[in-house]
XYZ file of C-alpha atoms in Angstrom:
560
model
C 11.854 -16.305 -5.640
C 12.520 -15.631 -9.351
C 8.830 -14.813 -9.839
C 8.964 -12.441 -6.846
C 12.018 -10.664 -8.303
C 10.267 -10.465 -11.698
C 7.171 -8.885 -10.109
C 9.247 -6.348 -8.181
C 10.994 -5.403 -11.451
C 7.707 -4.674 -13.295
C 7.515 -0.935 -12.313
C 10.891 -0.404 -14.006
C 9.561 -2.100 -17.171
C 6.402 0.031 -17.038
C 8.333 3.304 -16.730
C 6.967 5.705 -19.316
C 4.117 3.378 -20.307
C 0.381 3.994 -20.286
C -2.241 2.088 -18.200
C -3.030 -0.252 -21.095
C 0.638 -1.310 -21.383
C 0.807 -1.835 -17.622
C -2.252 -4.111 -17.650
C -1.201 -6.160 -20.694
C 2.269 -6.808 -19.233
C 0.815 -7.670 -15.806
C -1.732 -10.182 -17.143
C 0.845 -11.905 -19.380
C 3.252 -12.214 -16.424
C 0.576 -13.615 -14.076
C -0.678 -16.239 -16.553
C 2.900 -17.390 -17.156
C 4.146 -17.347 -13.532
C 1.109 -18.956 -11.873
C 0.124 -21.257 -14.767
C -3.380 -19.820 -14.848
C -6.350 -20.660 -17.009
C -6.989 -16.948 -17.297
C -6.228 -13.569 -15.764
C -8.621 -10.655 -16.171
C -8.706 -7.067 -14.968
C -11.339 -4.356 -14.679
C -9.837 -0.867 -14.392
C -11.964 2.057 -13.250
C -10.982 4.860 -15.624
C -11.511 8.335 -14.091
C -11.668 9.895 -17.579
C -14.062 7.459 -19.246
C -17.440 6.440 -17.830
C -17.042 2.818 -18.944
C -14.470 0.644 -17.143
C -11.527 -0.856 -19.048
C -11.751 -4.670 -19.133
C -9.017 -7.031 -20.360
C -8.534 -10.810 -20.242
C -5.590 -13.127 -20.911
C -5.921 -16.930 -21.220
C -3.433 -19.745 -21.370
C -2.106 -20.289 -24.896
C -3.554 -23.792 -25.089
C -7.089 -22.684 -24.168
C -9.381 -22.691 -27.186
C -12.225 -20.650 -25.690
C -13.016 -18.707 -22.546
C -15.633 -16.096 -21.561
C -14.922 -12.433 -22.260
C -13.708 -10.125 -19.500
C -17.168 -8.512 -19.305
C -18.867 -11.901 -18.879
C -16.437 -12.856 -16.113
C -17.062 -9.715 -14.058
C -20.818 -9.881 -14.607
C -20.816 -13.468 -13.294
C -18.927 -12.357 -10.175
C -20.787 -9.065 -9.572
C -22.939 -10.373 -6.690
C -19.992 -12.039 -4.943
C -17.690 -9.002 -5.151
C -19.855 -6.164 -3.879
C -18.813 -3.787 -1.104
C -15.500 -3.634 0.749
C -12.682 -5.378 -1.135
C -11.213 -6.613 2.192
C -14.356 -8.727 2.723
C -14.281 -10.487 -0.638
C -13.990 -14.308 -0.501
C -10.450 -15.608 -0.895
C -11.500 -17.985 -3.677
C -14.663 -19.144 -5.476
C -15.362 -22.369 -7.368
C -17.362 -21.590 -10.507
C -17.969 -22.894 -13.994
C -16.259 -20.772 -16.659
C -16.578 -21.945 -20.217
C -16.631 -25.735 -20.024
C -14.589 -26.206 -16.802
C -14.899 -25.719 -13.073
C -12.139 -23.427 -11.825
C -10.960 -21.735 -8.629
C -11.463 -17.985 -9.046
C -9.492 -15.517 -6.918
C -10.417 -11.798 -6.861
C -7.733 -9.264 -5.882
C -8.653 -5.583 -5.293
C -6.598 -2.835 -6.902
C -6.090 -0.207 -4.208
C -6.946 -0.251 -0.522
C -10.689 -0.530 -1.232
C -10.697 -1.575 -4.896
C -10.981 2.081 -5.909
C -8.841 1.427 -9.008
C -10.652 -1.784 -9.964
C -9.880 -5.460 -9.503
C -7.904 -8.406 -10.855
C -9.562 -11.825 -11.250
C -7.485 -14.955 -11.870
C -8.618 -18.549 -12.369
C -6.949 -21.954 -12.201
C -8.372 -25.449 -12.432
C -6.608 -26.629 -9.262
C -8.991 -26.903 -6.312
C -6.256 -25.860 -3.847
C -5.489 -22.639 -5.754
C -4.155 -20.317 -4.450
C -1.484 -21.783 -2.228
C 0.360 -19.539 0.230
C 3.147 -18.586 -2.175
C 0.661 -17.970 -5.002
C -1.452 -15.738 -2.752
C 1.692 -13.777 -1.839
C 2.606 -13.340 -5.522
C -0.955 -12.246 -6.351
C -0.920 -9.562 -3.615
C 2.523 -8.309 -4.657
C 1.413 -8.246 -8.311
C -1.656 -6.179 -7.332
C 0.516 -3.778 -5.304
C 2.970 -3.396 -8.191
C 0.026 -2.814 -10.569
C -1.329 -0.061 -8.302
C 2.073 1.656 -8.349
C 2.340 1.344 -12.138
C -1.224 2.537 -12.765
C -0.901 5.510 -10.427
C 2.377 6.533 -12.037
C 0.901 6.115 -15.531
C -2.141 8.209 -14.608
C 0.053 10.855 -13.035
C 2.181 11.006 -16.174
C -0.979 11.297 -18.244
C -2.264 14.189 -16.122
C 1.108 15.918 -16.253
C 1.244 15.490 -20.015
C -2.234 16.959 -20.405
C -1.273 19.977 -18.283
C 1.989 20.458 -20.186
C 0.300 20.023 -23.564
C -2.407 22.502 -22.624
C 0.161 25.031 -21.474
C 2.260 24.546 -24.599
C -0.841 24.934 -26.755
C -1.810 28.186 -25.069
C 1.710 29.618 -25.249
C 2.063 28.678 -28.947
C -1.309 30.160 -29.669
C -0.526 33.433 -27.913
C 2.975 33.651 -29.397
C 1.646 33.135 -32.927
C -0.913 35.883 -32.417
C 1.692 38.336 -31.084
C 4.093 37.626 -33.938
C 1.379 38.253 -36.539
C 1.534 42.052 -36.166
C 2.267 44.664 -33.536
C -0.876 46.462 -34.710
C -2.967 43.710 -33.187
C -1.207 43.913 -29.827
C -4.096 45.627 -28.042
C -6.549 43.056 -29.277
C -4.253 40.290 -28.103
C -3.903 41.990 -24.718
C -7.672 42.026 -24.415
C -7.765 38.332 -25.209
C -5.012 37.654 -22.654
C -7.203 39.247 -20.020
C -9.778 36.533 -20.507
C -7.727 33.330 -20.394
C -8.141 31.231 -17.201
C -4.459 31.466 -16.186
C -2.253 34.340 -15.099
C -0.520 35.755 -18.189
C 2.116 38.430 -18.550
C 4.739 39.921 -20.818
C 8.242 41.077 -19.899
C 10.518 43.561 -21.671
C 14.039 42.491 -22.668
C 15.454 44.304 -19.587
C 13.288 42.185 -17.267
C 10.601 44.752 -16.451
C 6.987 43.487 -16.660
C 4.982 45.607 -19.077
C 1.718 43.678 -18.835
C -0.056 41.284 -16.477
C -3.615 40.140 -17.003
C -6.558 40.500 -14.670
C -6.226 36.922 -13.459
C -2.792 37.721 -12.014
C -3.975 40.965 -10.416
C -6.995 39.333 -8.766
C -5.010 36.325 -7.566
C -2.056 38.262 -6.057
C -3.842 41.475 -5.052
C -1.120 43.538 -6.769
C -1.900 46.584 -8.914
C -0.715 46.964 -12.485
C 1.285 50.109 -11.598
C 3.041 48.280 -8.777
C 3.963 45.316 -10.979
C 5.348 47.614 -13.683
C 7.382 49.696 -11.211
C 10.413 47.384 -11.175
C 11.803 44.074 -12.497
C 11.326 42.174 -9.222
C 8.262 43.793 -7.662
C 6.121 40.824 -8.660
C 8.346 38.626 -6.454
C 6.822 40.122 -3.296
C 4.099 37.426 -3.545
C 6.645 34.603 -3.874
C 7.163 32.385 -0.824
C 10.295 33.548 1.106
C 11.915 30.133 0.725
C 11.490 30.248 -3.085
C 12.563 33.828 -3.795
C 16.290 33.262 -4.294
C 15.673 30.348 -6.629
C 12.915 32.217 -8.493
C 15.126 35.275 -8.955
C 18.047 33.192 -10.250
C 15.862 31.329 -12.771
C 14.190 34.579 -13.852
C 17.395 36.495 -14.592
C 19.128 33.535 -16.224
C 16.191 33.215 -18.637
C 16.088 36.963 -19.341
C 19.867 37.197 -19.803
C 20.045 34.210 -22.154
C 17.096 35.444 -24.228
C 15.559 31.970 -24.166
C 12.962 32.441 -21.428
C 12.565 30.212 -18.368
C 10.502 27.545 -16.606
C 10.214 27.462 -12.820
C 7.939 26.116 -10.099
C 7.416 28.531 -7.184
C 4.777 29.226 -4.541
C 2.617 32.362 -4.888
C 0.522 33.894 -2.108
C -3.196 33.988 -2.890
C -4.618 37.339 -1.816
C -8.076 36.221 -0.705
C -6.865 33.781 1.968
C -3.082 34.295 2.252
C -2.384 30.671 1.233
C 0.792 29.865 -0.722
C 0.103 27.592 -3.711
C 2.495 26.065 -6.228
C 2.519 27.565 -9.740
C 4.248 26.544 -12.949
C 5.778 29.644 -14.600
C 6.810 29.439 -18.231
C 8.117 32.245 -20.453
C 9.119 32.133 -24.132
C 10.903 34.700 -26.273
C 8.886 36.746 -28.792
C 11.019 37.924 -31.738
C 10.328 39.908 -34.870
C 10.873 38.698 -38.413
C 14.584 39.548 -38.163
C 15.055 37.552 -34.973
C 15.266 40.601 -32.704
C 13.928 39.988 -29.200
C 10.779 42.005 -28.582
C 9.680 40.675 -25.207
C 8.921 37.537 -23.260
C 5.425 36.090 -23.038
C 4.530 33.794 -20.179
C 1.892 32.184 -17.993
C 1.573 31.155 -14.352
C -0.615 28.096 -13.777
C -1.809 26.853 -10.397
C -0.483 23.261 -10.000
C -1.101 22.883 -6.258
C -3.586 20.050 -6.794
C -1.097 18.234 -9.030
C 1.607 18.632 -6.376
C -0.743 17.163 -3.785
C -1.356 14.165 -6.062
C 2.399 13.663 -6.431
C 2.855 13.776 -2.659
C 0.052 11.270 -2.139
C 1.667 8.961 -4.673
C 4.989 9.232 -2.825
C 1.957 8.439 1.071
C 1.495 5.247 -0.989
C 5.045 4.284 -2.360
C 6.552 4.653 1.128
C 3.886 2.358 2.588
C 4.435 -0.248 -0.118
C 8.195 -0.085 0.434
C 7.592 -0.694 4.147
C 5.445 -3.740 3.348
C 8.215 -5.135 1.129
C 10.789 -4.624 3.909
C 8.574 -6.405 6.436
C 8.049 -9.291 4.008
C 11.804 -9.632 3.437
C 12.505 -9.635 7.182
C 9.900 -12.359 7.667
C 11.604 -14.560 5.090
C 15.007 -14.004 6.707
C 13.615 -14.813 10.170
C 12.068 -18.032 8.885
C 15.384 -19.096 7.323
C 17.360 -18.405 10.504
C 14.793 -20.215 12.652
C 14.973 -23.252 10.361
C 18.769 -23.449 10.426
C 19.239 -22.754 14.162
C 16.569 -25.292 15.122
C 18.831 -28.174 14.103
C 21.731 -27.574 16.574
C 19.242 -26.521 19.256
C 17.531 -29.898 18.919
C 20.930 -31.518 19.502
C 21.487 -29.396 22.628
C 18.124 -30.471 24.087
C 18.753 -34.145 23.302
C 22.263 -34.077 24.816
C 21.060 -32.249 27.913
C 18.369 -34.889 28.504
C 20.914 -37.673 28.033
C 23.285 -35.999 30.506
C 20.555 -35.799 33.167
C 19.703 -39.490 32.737
C 23.363 -40.467 33.109
C 23.733 -38.417 36.278
C 20.491 -39.857 37.682
C 21.577 -43.473 37.177
C 22.843 -45.514 40.122
C 25.761 -45.197 40.187
C 25.969 -41.963 38.098
C 27.716 -42.296 34.761
C 30.004 -39.310 35.292
C 32.297 -39.940 32.346
C 29.346 -40.369 29.977
C 27.769 -37.205 31.384
C 31.021 -35.304 30.756
C 31.120 -36.471 27.138
C 27.454 -35.527 26.652
C 28.103 -32.096 28.177
C 30.994 -31.617 25.739
C 28.620 -32.469 22.852
C 26.160 -29.933 24.251
C 28.866 -27.250 24.221
C 29.790 -28.278 20.674
C 26.175 -27.912 19.517
C 25.934 -24.526 21.224
C 29.012 -23.341 19.349
C 27.515 -24.775 16.171
C 24.331 -22.726 16.662
C 26.454 -19.608 17.064
C 28.387 -20.450 13.898
C 25.125 -21.007 11.989
C 23.981 -17.480 12.895
C 27.336 -16.037 11.799
C 27.273 -17.924 8.480
C 23.640 -17.054 7.758
C 24.347 -13.375 8.343
C 27.230 -13.592 5.884
C 25.040 -15.517 3.424
C 22.183 -12.994 3.392
C 24.440 -9.928 3.469
C 26.394 -11.202 0.430
C 29.675 -11.009 2.345
C 32.497 -13.381 1.530
C 32.301 -16.631 3.506
C 35.183 -18.057 5.551
C 36.815 -20.674 3.304
C 39.259 -23.461 4.009
C 40.329 -26.808 2.500
C 37.727 -29.409 3.536
C 37.695 -33.195 3.518
C 34.094 -33.795 2.416
C 34.179 -37.372 3.793
C 35.228 -36.132 7.239
C 32.572 -33.398 7.171
C 29.903 -35.977 6.286
C 31.001 -38.339 9.089
C 30.710 -35.517 11.636
C 27.169 -34.768 10.504
C 26.188 -38.461 10.693
C 27.610 -38.697 14.226
C 25.759 -35.523 15.242
C 22.445 -36.953 14.032
C 22.966 -40.563 15.153
C 20.444 -40.494 17.996
C 17.841 -38.841 15.777
C 18.261 -41.469 13.065
C 18.169 -44.205 15.699
C 14.877 -42.960 17.127
C 13.405 -42.855 13.610
C 14.606 -46.431 12.898
C 16.760 -45.142 10.030
C 19.875 -47.074 8.996
C 22.583 -44.898 7.469
C 24.954 -46.611 5.008
C 28.160 -44.884 3.940
C 29.903 -45.292 0.583
C 32.556 -42.609 0.849
C 35.068 -42.511 -1.978
C 38.765 -43.095 -1.311
C 41.467 -40.495 -1.946
C 39.008 -37.718 -2.768
C 40.654 -34.311 -3.284
C 39.919 -31.571 -0.783
C 37.311 -28.963 -1.667
C 37.569 -25.279 -0.840
C 34.649 -23.790 1.083
C 32.892 -22.984 4.335
C 32.786 -26.101 6.493
C 29.753 -25.151 8.582
C 27.664 -24.147 5.562
C 28.454 -27.360 3.673
C 27.642 -29.425 6.779
C 24.317 -27.569 7.007
C 23.544 -28.740 3.464
C 24.529 -32.347 4.227
C 22.483 -32.339 7.441
C 19.457 -30.897 5.633
C 19.635 -33.569 2.896
C 19.990 -36.369 5.472
C 17.068 -35.122 7.557
C 14.911 -34.625 4.479
C 15.623 -38.221 3.502
C 14.819 -39.432 7.015
C 11.553 -37.458 7.064
C 10.593 -38.888 3.665
C 10.761 -42.421 5.157
C 8.864 -41.644 8.379
C 5.688 -43.354 7.063
C 7.472 -46.308 5.423
C 6.726 -49.631 7.196
C 6.913 -52.223 4.390
C 10.675 -51.987 3.887
C 13.836 -51.058 5.770
C 14.306 -47.308 6.266
C 17.726 -47.157 4.649
C 19.595 -43.924 3.911
C 22.690 -44.046 1.668
C 25.280 -41.270 1.607
C 27.886 -41.504 -1.154
C 30.861 -39.364 -2.188
C 32.758 -39.683 -5.467
C 34.700 -37.794 -8.098
C 32.577 -35.861 -10.597
C 34.800 -35.349 -13.620
C 38.396 -34.188 -13.153
C 37.904 -31.173 -10.946
C 34.708 -31.692 -8.914
C 33.467 -33.817 -5.998
C 29.889 -35.076 -5.758
C 27.940 -35.971 -2.604
C 24.630 -37.843 -2.911
C 21.953 -38.821 -0.369
C 19.528 -41.586 -1.430
C 16.397 -42.559 0.508
C 13.669 -45.169 -0.043
C 10.842 -42.847 0.955
C 7.672 -41.662 -0.724
C 9.456 -39.566 -3.392
C 7.825 -36.599 -5.088
C 5.163 -36.187 -7.762
C 6.239 -35.127 -11.238
C 4.293 -31.863 -11.077
C 6.234 -30.884 -7.924
C 9.639 -31.547 -9.475
C 10.156 -27.996 -10.697
C 9.238 -26.446 -7.341
C 11.350 -28.420 -4.848
C 13.903 -25.625 -4.480
C 11.462 -22.705 -4.427
C 11.403 -20.683 -1.174
C 8.545 -21.690 1.165
C 7.484 -24.665 -0.953
C 7.280 -27.858 1.116
C 5.681 -31.303 0.953
C 5.909 -31.760 4.726
C 3.010 -31.048 7.082
C 5.348 -29.358 9.567
C 7.825 -27.912 7.063
C 8.512 -24.260 6.281
C 9.945 -24.788 2.799
C 13.257 -22.963 3.311
C 15.792 -25.761 3.836
C 16.345 -26.712 0.191
C 16.190 -23.077 -0.912
C 18.923 -22.095 1.572
C 20.927 -25.204 0.650
C 20.808 -24.232 -3.005
C 22.067 -20.726 -2.149
C 24.973 -22.206 -0.179
C 25.989 -24.613 -2.961
C 25.768 -21.901 -5.613
C 28.033 -19.680 -3.478
C 30.523 -22.576 -3.609
C 30.351 -22.411 -7.438
C 28.403 -25.676 -7.479
C 24.930 -27.000 -8.222
C 22.247 -28.946 -6.335
C 19.674 -31.233 -7.988
C 17.216 -34.095 -7.350
C 16.444 -37.299 -9.296
C 13.772 -39.987 -8.652
C 15.208 -43.469 -8.024
C 14.516 -46.488 -10.207
C 12.737 -47.942 -7.185
C 11.179 -46.032 -4.301
C 12.638 -42.769 -3.055
C 14.750 -39.882 -4.314
C 18.426 -39.009 -4.651
C 19.574 -35.476 -3.851
C 23.080 -34.570 -5.038
C 25.416 -31.621 -5.070
C 28.684 -31.150 -6.915
C 31.332 -28.547 -6.073
C 34.772 -27.839 -7.556
C 38.021 -28.963 -5.940
C 40.026 -25.964 -7.069
C 40.131 -22.891 -4.812
C 38.046 -19.948 -5.907
C 35.871 -17.030 -4.885
C 32.643 -18.368 -3.356
C 30.699 -15.599 -5.105
C 32.176 -16.393 -8.541
C 30.282 -17.477 -11.661
C 29.716 -21.242 -11.952
C 27.592 -21.352 -15.099
C 28.425 -24.195 -17.415
C 30.966 -25.878 -15.087
C 30.675 -29.651 -14.981
C 27.028 -29.768 -16.079
C 25.240 -33.065 -15.382
C 21.783 -33.726 -16.883
C 19.082 -33.982 -14.221
C 15.324 -33.940 -13.877
C 15.176 -31.259 -11.202
C 18.151 -28.917 -11.337
C 18.721 -26.114 -8.834
C 21.852 -24.850 -10.548
């Protein structure tokens, strides 16, 4: 989740940067986040005929092929539509066999491609593939914005150059005015001059041909030229015009002009600067009108693309939320189904066990209410609203969870031992959310022992004081444990070691514990299995408060 947030923050880091800065930052981030052997990019540069090729390798790598060699080696495999490229290729690069994943930049790789490589044969996993696609999408946004800024800068620089050039020529001497006018007639933009009172005294042939106005008509009044301005832009154009004339500083405005040959309105950038004599007296204003319709269209297209990417991000977020809710609600629903089946068997016995059926029905109602409470708490959790807090006896909360899951543990041949500390202080928090964490840890421990047959499937739950102002709850199993390389990923969203798991239980549990100003961690046992523990403060407090540095306990895998 941290990597996802970091990727989504890249466009803000790239703001104002050029394509080269975007690519360098992206490759560095991908190598670091995904622990890659290398990350390489080929960018199709619309200005240069040769593509831009960059490569980043892991710091410990002594040698790797160049970016050009990598793309040449993959040229036959990556032809045609980017949607039809293979998800991953196994190839020899340098002295090692690696999994190579190509990712197109743009809908059909029109901007280029990213190629990443890792030695792992199962690369990329689902989360890595998601991060790669998001990284490519973020890169497309950054590259398009950088290119747009570059085009805008070129247009602005060209306009500034022309205005400076013309202004310098006009200042040189009034005697050369006619020559300068003749030159103005030839430039490929509409050019004009305005007297200090706002009346146009000159417009070049480009303006006359574009608008269909005559020189006499333009010079007949201060606002006659505005007859070709789009009706919706006239008030704004007039206000900008007179403010610039009145201040003596000139003006800059974007308005739509009607083109005479087809009646189409097209956006123009109008810029006027003051021309003064050697004593600083205002002589006139000199300006240009440049057609920027194509640039406007590019900006709008960039905005057809940002909206679509924003929609994709919203859909992705909703999918994650749905998966979390489904995971949490499934637990009380399983209890409802089990209790309902038990109730039917009791009623079907001869004679019917009515009292037992009543008790089972009451448990069914309790589980139904619990499912409703889970939905309410999850909504509060994901909306960042304050949770309902109350003083809680952690021992009592744990016993309720054990009783709720008794039949499930029994069917899995799991023996639950309890070592609950005496005279523990109450903790302040949300009872249902904390019970969800306890239940998730117990079920994870039970699942971890599902394949164990050479020893008793024993699950130990322990509560104890943790320092002077915190209470710790631990769940220890004798299951298969976890590999050292997976230790740092146990609490990542959608990471799971179970065949049927979704990888959200521990991630949600960590969020709950952190909202209780606590921390959740895992440690391998001296023998088989793992111990998961969480520690939360006894003192009342805001569940959204800062818990950094409170009661730190060294651990191998720390979610706090």
